[in-house]
mmCIF file of C-alpha atoms in Angstrom:
data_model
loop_
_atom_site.group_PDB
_atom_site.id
_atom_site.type_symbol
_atom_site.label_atom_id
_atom_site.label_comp_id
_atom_site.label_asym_id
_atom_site.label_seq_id
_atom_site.Cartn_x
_atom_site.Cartn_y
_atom_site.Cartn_z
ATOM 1 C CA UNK A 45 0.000 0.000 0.000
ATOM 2 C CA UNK A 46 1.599 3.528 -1.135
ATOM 3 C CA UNK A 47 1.041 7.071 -0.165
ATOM 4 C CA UNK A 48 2.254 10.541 -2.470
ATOM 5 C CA UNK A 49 2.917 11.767 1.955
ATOM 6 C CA UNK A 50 6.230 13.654 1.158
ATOM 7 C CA UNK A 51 9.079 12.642 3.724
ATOM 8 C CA UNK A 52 11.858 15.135 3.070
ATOM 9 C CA UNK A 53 11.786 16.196 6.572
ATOM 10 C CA UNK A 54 12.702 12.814 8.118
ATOM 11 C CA UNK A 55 15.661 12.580 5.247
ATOM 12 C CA UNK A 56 16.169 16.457 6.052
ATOM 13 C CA UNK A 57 16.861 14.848 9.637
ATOM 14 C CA UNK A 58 18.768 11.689 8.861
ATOM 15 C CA UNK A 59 20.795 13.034 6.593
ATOM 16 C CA UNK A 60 21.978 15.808 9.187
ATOM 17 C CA UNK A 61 23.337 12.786 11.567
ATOM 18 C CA UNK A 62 26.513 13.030 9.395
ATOM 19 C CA UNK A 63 27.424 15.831 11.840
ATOM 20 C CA UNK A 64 28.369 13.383 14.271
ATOM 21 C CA UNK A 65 31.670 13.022 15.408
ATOM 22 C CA UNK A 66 33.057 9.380 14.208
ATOM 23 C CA UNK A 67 32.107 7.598 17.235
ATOM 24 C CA UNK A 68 31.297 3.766 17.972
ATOM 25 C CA UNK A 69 29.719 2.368 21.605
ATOM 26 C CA UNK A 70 30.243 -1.368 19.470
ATOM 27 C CA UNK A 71 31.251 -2.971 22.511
ATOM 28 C CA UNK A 72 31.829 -6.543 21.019
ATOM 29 C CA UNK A 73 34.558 -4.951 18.201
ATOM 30 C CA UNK A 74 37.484 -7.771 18.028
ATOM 31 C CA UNK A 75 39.649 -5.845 16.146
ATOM 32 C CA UNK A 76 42.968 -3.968 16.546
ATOM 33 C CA UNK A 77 43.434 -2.320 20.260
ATOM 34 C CA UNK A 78 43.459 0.779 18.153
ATOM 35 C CA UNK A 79 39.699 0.124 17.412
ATOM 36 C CA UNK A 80 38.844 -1.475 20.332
ATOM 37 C CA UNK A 81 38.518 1.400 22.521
ATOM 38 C CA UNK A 82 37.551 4.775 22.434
ATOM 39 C CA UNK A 83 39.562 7.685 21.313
ATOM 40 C CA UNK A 84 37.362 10.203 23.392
ATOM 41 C CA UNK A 85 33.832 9.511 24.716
ATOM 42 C CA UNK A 86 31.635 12.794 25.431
ATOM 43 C CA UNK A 87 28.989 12.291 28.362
ATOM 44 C CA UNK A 88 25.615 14.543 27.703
ATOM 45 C CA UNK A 89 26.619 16.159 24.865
ATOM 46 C CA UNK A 90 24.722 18.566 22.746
ATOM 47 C CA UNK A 91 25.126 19.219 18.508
ATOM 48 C CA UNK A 92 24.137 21.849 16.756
ATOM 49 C CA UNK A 93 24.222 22.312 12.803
ATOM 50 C CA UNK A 94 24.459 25.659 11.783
ATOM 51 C CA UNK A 95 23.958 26.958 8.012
ATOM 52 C CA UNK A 96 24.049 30.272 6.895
ATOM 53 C CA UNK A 97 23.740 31.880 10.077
ATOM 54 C CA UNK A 98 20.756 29.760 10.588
ATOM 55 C CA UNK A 99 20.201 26.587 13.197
ATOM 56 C CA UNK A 100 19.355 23.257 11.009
ATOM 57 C CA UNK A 101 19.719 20.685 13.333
ATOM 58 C CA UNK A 102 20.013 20.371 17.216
ATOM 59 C CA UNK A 103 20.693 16.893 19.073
ATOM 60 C CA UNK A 104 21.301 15.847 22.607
ATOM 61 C CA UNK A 105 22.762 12.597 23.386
ATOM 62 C CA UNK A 106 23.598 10.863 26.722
ATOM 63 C CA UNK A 107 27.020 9.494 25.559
ATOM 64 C CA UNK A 108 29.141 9.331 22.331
ATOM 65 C CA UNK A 109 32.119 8.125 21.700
ATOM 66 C CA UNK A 110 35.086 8.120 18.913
ATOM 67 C CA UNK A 111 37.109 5.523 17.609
ATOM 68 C CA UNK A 112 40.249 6.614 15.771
ATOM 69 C CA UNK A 113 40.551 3.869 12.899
ATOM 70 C CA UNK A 114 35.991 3.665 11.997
ATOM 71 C CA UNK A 115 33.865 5.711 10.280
ATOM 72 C CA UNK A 116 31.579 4.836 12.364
ATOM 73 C CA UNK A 117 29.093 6.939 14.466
ATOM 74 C CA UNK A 118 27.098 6.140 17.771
ATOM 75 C CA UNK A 119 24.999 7.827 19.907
ATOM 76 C CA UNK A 120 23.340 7.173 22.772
ATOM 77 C CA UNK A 121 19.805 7.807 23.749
ATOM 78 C CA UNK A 122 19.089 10.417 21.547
ATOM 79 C CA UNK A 123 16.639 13.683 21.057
ATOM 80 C CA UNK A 124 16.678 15.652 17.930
ATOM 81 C CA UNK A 125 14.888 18.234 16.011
ATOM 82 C CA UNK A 126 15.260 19.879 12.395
ATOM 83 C CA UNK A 127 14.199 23.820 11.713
ATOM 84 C CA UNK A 128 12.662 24.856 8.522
ATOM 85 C CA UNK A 129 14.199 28.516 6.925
ATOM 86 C CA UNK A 130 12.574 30.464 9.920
ATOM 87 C CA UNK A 131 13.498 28.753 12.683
ATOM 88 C CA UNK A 132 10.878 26.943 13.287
ATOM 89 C CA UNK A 133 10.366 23.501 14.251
ATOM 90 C CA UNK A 134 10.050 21.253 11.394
ATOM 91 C CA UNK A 135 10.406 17.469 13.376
ATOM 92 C CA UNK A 136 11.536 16.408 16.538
ATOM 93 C CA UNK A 137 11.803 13.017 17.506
ATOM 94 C CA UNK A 138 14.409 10.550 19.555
ATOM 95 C CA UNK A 139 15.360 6.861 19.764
ATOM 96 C CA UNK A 140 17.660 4.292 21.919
ATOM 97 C CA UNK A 141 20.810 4.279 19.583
ATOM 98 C CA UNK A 142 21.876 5.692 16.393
ATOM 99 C CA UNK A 143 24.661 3.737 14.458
ATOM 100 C CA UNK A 144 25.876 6.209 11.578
ATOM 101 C CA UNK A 145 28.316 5.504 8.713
ATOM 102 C CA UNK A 146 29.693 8.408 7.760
ATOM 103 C CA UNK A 147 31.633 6.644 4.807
ATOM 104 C CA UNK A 148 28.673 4.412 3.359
ATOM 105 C CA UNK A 149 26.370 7.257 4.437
ATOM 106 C CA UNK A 150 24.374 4.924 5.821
ATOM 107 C CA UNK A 151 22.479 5.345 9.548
ATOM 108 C CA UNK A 152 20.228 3.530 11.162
ATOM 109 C CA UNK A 153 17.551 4.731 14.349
ATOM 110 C CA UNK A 154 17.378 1.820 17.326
ATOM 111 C CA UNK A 155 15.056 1.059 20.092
ATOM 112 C CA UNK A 156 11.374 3.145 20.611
ATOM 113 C CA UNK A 157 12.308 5.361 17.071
ATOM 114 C CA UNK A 158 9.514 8.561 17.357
ATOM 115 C CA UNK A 159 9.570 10.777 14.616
ATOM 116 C CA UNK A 160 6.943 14.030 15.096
ATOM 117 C CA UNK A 161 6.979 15.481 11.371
ATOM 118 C CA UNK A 162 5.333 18.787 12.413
ATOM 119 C CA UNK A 163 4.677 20.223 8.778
ATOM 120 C CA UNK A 164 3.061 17.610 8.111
ATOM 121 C CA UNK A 165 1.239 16.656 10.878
ATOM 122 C CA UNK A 166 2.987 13.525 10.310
ATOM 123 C CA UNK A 167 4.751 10.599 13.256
ATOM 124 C CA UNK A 168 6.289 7.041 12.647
ATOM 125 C CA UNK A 169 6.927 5.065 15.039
ATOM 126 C CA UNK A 170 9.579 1.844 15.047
ATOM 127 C CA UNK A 171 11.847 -0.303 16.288
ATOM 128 C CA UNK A 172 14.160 -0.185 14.232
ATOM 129 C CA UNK A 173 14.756 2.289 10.593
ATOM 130 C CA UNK A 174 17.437 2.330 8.353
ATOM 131 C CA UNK A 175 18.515 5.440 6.068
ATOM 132 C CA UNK A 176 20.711 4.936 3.258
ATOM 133 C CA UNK A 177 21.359 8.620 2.312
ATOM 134 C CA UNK A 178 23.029 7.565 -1.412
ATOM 135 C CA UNK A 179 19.505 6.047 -2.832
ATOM 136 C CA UNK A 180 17.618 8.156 -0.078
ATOM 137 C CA UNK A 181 15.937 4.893 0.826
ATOM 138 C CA UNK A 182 14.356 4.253 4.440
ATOM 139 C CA UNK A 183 13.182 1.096 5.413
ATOM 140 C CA UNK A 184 12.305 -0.973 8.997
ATOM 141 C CA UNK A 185 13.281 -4.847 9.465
ATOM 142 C CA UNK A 186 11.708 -7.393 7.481
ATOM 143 C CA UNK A 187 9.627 -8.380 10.472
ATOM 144 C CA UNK A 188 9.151 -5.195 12.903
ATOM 145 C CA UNK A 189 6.038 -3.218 12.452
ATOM 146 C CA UNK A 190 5.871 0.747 11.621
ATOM 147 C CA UNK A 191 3.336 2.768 12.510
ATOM 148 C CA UNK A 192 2.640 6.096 10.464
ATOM 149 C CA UNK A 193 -0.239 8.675 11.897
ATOM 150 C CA UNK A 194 -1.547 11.731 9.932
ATOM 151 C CA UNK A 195 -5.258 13.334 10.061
ATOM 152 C CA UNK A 196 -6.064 11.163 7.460
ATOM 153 C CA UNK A 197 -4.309 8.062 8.065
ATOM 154 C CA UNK A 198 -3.179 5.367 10.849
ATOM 155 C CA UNK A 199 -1.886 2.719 9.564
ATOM 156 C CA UNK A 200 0.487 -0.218 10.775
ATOM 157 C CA UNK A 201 2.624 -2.571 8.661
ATOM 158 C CA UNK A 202 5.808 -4.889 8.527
ATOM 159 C CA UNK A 203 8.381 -4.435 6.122
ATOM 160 C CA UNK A 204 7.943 -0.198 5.737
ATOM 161 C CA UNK A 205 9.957 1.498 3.112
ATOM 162 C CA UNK A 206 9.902 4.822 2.220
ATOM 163 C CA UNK A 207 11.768 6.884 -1.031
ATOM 164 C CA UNK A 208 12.746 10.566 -0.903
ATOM 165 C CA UNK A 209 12.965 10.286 -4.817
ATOM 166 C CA UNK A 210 9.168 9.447 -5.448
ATOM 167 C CA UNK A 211 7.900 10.694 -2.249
ATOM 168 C CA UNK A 212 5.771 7.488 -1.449
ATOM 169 C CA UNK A 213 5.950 5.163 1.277
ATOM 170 C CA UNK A 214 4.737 0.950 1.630
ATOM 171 C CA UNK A 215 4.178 -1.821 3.993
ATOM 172 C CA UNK A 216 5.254 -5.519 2.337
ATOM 173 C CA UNK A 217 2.607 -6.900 4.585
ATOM 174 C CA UNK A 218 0.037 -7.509 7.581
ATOM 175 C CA UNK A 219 -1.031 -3.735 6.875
ATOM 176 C CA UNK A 220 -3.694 -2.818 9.638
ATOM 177 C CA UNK A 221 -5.662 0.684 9.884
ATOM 178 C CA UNK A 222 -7.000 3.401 7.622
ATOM 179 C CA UNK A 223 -7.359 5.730 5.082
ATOM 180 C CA UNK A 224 -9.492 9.038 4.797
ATOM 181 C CA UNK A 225 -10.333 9.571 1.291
ATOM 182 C CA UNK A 226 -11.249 13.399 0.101
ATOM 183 C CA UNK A 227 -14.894 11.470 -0.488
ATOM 184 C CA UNK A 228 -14.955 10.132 2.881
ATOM 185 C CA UNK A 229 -14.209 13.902 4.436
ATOM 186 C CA UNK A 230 -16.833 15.220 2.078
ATOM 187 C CA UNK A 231 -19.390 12.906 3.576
ATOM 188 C CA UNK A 232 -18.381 13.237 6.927
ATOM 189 C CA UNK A 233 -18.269 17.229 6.417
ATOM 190 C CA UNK A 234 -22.002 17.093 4.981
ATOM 191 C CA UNK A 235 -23.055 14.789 7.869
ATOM 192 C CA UNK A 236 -21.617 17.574 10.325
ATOM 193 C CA UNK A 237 -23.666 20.449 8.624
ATOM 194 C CA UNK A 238 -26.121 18.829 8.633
ATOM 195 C CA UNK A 239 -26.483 18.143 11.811
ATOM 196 C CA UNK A 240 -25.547 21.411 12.986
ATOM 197 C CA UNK A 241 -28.580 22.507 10.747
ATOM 198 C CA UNK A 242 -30.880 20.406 12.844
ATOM 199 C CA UNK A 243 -29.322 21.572 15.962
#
């Protein structure tokens, strides 16, 4: 099932997690001492990303931490939010964990993933998502269900992808929830007036 909802804002976001620091809290790395522990680690640490003069992306995180020979990024327990050209709040949202490859510009959102797209009166929530910033893809696990809620739709679903290119998202399977059709607010709008009529 596919909707025209447009998601720049959540690749807006996940593509700003490239500010990151290369940090890694991959505690079961078997590699060289030089990768096996941290460079530096920063406790409560706050980003912002700043273009033009103008804040793009703020994000608090209870501990990161840097390993000198990865390009790898991690973050712990995480709150973010994205501005629009004014200043104002475009999405906010936070998870457990966020693993980003900075190289592969690839990141991925773990553990209780919220994502408040206030534009467009948009939220997902996951378990799990995964942003590959090179074919601006998204997508969950195979098997963990997504949730998306807008005015006009609720809907849950395993196996979500979404594409920044067409602007459309889908559920593989065991989609649950609903649609409002323009018809459906039409006849709910009429049903309203009406009854105001008769009030």
């Amino acid at each position: 099932m596919k909707s025209n909802s447009a998601l720049t804002l959540a690749f807006t976001l996940l593509t700003a997690l490239a500010i990151l620091p290369s940090c890694s809290l991959d505690y079961e790395k078997e590699e060289s001492p030089e990768s096996s522990y941290p460079e530096f680690t920063f406790n409560n640490a706050e980003f912002t990303k700043v273009e033009k003069s103008k804040k793009k992306v703020k994000m608090n995180a209870d501990k990161i931490e840097k390993y000198k020979a990865d390009s790898l990024s991690f973050a712990k327990n995480v709150d973010f939010s994205t501005f629009d050209e004014d200043g104002n709040d475009d999405t906010q949202g936070s998870c457990d964990l966020i693993s980003a490859d900075t190289a592969k510009e690839h990141y991925i959102l773990f553990g209780d993933v919220k994502m408040n797209m206030i534009s467009q009166n948009m939220q997902i929530f996951a378990d799990s998502l995964n942003f590959d910033k090179k074919n601006e893809q998204i997508t969950s696990g195979l098997d963990q269900k997504v949730t998306i809620r807008r005015e006009d739709i609720d809907m849950s679903g395993i196996g979500f992808s979404a594409s920044g290119v067409s602007k459309t998202f889908a559920f593989d399977r065991d989609v649950s929830g609903f649609i409002e059709t323009d018809e459906e607010t039409k006849d709910k709008d009429e049903k309203e007036e009406k009854s105001d009529k008769q009030n």
